[in-house]
PDB file of C-alpha atoms in Angstrom:
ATOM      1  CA  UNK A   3     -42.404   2.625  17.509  1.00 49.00           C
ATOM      2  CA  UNK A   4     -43.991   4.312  21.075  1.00 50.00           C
ATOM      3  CA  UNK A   5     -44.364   7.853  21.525  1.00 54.00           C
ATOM      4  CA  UNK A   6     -46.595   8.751  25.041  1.00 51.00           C
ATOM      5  CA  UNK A   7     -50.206  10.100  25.407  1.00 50.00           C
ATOM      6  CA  UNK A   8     -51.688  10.965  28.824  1.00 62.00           C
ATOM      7  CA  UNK A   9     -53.128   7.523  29.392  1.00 71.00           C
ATOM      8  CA  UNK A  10     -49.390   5.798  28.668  1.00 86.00           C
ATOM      9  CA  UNK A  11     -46.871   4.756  25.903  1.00 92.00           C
ATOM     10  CA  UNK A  12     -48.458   4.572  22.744  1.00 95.00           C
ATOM     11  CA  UNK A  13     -47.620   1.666  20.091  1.00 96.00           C
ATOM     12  CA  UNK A  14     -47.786   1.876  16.367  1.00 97.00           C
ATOM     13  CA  UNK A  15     -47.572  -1.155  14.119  1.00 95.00           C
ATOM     14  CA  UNK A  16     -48.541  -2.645  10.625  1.00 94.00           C
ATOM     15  CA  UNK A  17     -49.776  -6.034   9.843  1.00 90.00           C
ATOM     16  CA  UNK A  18     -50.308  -7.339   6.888  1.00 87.00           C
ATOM     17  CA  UNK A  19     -53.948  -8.707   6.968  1.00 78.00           C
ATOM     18  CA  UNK A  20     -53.704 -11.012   3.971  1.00 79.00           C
ATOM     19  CA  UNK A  21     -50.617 -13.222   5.870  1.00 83.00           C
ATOM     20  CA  UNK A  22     -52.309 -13.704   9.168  1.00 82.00           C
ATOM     21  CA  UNK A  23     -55.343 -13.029  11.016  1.00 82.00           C
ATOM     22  CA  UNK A  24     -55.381  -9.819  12.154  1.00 85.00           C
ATOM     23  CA  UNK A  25     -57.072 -10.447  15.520  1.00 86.00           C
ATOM     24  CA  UNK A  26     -54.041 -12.770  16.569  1.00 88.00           C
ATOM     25  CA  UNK A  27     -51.614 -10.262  15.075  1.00 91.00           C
ATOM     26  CA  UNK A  28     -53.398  -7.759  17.991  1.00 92.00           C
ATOM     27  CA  UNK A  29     -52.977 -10.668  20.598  1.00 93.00           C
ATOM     28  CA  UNK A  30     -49.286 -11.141  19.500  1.00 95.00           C
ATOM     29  CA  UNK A  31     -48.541  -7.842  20.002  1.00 96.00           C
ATOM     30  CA  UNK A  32     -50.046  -7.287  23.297  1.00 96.00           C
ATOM     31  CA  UNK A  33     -48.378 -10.530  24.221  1.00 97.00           C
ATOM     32  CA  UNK A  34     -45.520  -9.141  23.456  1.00 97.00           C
ATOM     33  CA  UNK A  35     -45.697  -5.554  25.164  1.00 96.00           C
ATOM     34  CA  UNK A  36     -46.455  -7.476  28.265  1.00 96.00           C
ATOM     35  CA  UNK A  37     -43.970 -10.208  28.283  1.00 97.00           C
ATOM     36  CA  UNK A  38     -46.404 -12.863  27.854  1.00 97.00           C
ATOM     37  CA  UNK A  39     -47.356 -15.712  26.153  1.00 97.00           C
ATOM     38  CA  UNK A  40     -50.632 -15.878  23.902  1.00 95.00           C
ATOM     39  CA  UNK A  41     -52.484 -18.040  25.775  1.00 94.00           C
ATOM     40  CA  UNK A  42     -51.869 -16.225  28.824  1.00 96.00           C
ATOM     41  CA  UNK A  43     -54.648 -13.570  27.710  1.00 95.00           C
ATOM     42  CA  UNK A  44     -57.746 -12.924  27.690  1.00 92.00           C
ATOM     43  CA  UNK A  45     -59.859 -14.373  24.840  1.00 89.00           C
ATOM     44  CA  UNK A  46     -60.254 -11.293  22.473  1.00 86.00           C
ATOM     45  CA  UNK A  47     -63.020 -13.081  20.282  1.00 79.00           C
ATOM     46  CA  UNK A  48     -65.303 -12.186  23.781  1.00 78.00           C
ATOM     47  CA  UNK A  49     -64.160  -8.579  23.128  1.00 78.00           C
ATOM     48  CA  UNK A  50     -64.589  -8.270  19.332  1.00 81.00           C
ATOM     49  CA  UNK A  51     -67.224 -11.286  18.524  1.00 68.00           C
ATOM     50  CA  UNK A  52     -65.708 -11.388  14.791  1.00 75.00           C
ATOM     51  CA  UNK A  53     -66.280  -7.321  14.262  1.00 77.00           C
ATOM     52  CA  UNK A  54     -62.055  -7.173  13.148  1.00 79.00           C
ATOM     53  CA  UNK A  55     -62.339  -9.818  11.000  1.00 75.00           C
ATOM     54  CA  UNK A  56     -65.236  -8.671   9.168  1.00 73.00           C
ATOM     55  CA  UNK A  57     -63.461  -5.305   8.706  1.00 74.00           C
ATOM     56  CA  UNK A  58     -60.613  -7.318   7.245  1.00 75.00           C
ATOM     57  CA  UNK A  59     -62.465 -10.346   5.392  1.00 74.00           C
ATOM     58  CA  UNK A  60     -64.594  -8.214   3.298  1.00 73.00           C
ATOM     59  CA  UNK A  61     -63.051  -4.906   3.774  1.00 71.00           C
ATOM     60  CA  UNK A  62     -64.763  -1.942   2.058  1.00 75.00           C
ATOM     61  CA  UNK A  63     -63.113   0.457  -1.009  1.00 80.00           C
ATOM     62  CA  UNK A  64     -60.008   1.827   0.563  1.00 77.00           C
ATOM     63  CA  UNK A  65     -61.453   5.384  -0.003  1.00 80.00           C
ATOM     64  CA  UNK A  66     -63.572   4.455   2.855  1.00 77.00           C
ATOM     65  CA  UNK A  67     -60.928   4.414   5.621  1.00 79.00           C
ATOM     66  CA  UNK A  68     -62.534   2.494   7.845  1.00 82.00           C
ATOM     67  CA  UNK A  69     -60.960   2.261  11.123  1.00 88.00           C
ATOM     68  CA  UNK A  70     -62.243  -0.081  14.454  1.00 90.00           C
ATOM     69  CA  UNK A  71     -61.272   0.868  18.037  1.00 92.00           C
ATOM     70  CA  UNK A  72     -61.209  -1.404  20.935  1.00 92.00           C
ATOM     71  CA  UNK A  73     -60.268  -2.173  24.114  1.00 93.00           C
ATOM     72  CA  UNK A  74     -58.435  -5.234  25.579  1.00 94.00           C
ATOM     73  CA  UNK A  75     -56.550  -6.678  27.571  1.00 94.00           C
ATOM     74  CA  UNK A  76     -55.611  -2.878  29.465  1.00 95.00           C
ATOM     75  CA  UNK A  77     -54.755  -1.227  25.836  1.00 96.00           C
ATOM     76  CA  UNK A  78     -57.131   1.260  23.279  1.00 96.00           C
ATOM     77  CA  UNK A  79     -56.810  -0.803  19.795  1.00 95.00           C
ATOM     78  CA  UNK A  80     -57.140   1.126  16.661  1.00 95.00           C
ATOM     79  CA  UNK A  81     -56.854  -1.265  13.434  1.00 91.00           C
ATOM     80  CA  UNK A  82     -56.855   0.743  10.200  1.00 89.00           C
ATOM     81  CA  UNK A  83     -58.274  -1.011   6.959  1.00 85.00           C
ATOM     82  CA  UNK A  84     -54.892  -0.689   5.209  1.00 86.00           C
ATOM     83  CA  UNK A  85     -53.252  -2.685   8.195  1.00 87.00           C
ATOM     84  CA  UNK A  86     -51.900   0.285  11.011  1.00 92.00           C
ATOM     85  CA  UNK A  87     -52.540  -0.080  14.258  1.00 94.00           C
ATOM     86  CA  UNK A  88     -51.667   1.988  17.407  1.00 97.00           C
ATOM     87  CA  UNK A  89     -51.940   0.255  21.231  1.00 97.00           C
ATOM     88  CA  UNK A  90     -52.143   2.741  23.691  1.00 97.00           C
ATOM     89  CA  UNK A  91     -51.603   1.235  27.041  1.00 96.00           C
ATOM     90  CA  UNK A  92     -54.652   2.398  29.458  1.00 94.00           C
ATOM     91  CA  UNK A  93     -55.129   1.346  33.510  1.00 69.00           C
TER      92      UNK A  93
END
């Protein structure tokens, strides 16, 4: 799904966090908005250093909410505990 913010299209998407690693779900995705391959991008582990998968490895009561924002590879990440995510494409 896209809608469009002021810095560009905007991206929302769920992953299941218990199937894959969510940090390559978020590389994936990108890849895919941009029409490239994985390995084409940046490494996001320089980005992130292991913050998203803490989030998701031992994630906190779901009353919590928690939510981590990022950027990489020229989008705004948002990954939600429960799986959302948005990508908003930024310069």
């Amino acid at each position: 799904m896209s809608d469009s913010s002021e810095d560009g299209p905007t991206y929302h998407y769920t992953f299941d966090p218990s199937l894959q690693d969510p940090v390559y779900d978020v590389v994936e995705t990108i890849a895919d908005l941009e029409g490239v391959e994985v390995d084409e991008l940046p490494s996001v582990h320089e980005t992130v250093d292991g913050m998203v998968d803490n989030v998701f490895s031992n994630p906190p009561a779901p009353e919590a909410q928690v939510e981590v924002s990022f950027t990489y590879a020229g989008y705004r990440i948002r990954l939600h505990q429960d799986g959302n995510a948005t990508f908003i494409k930024v310069a």
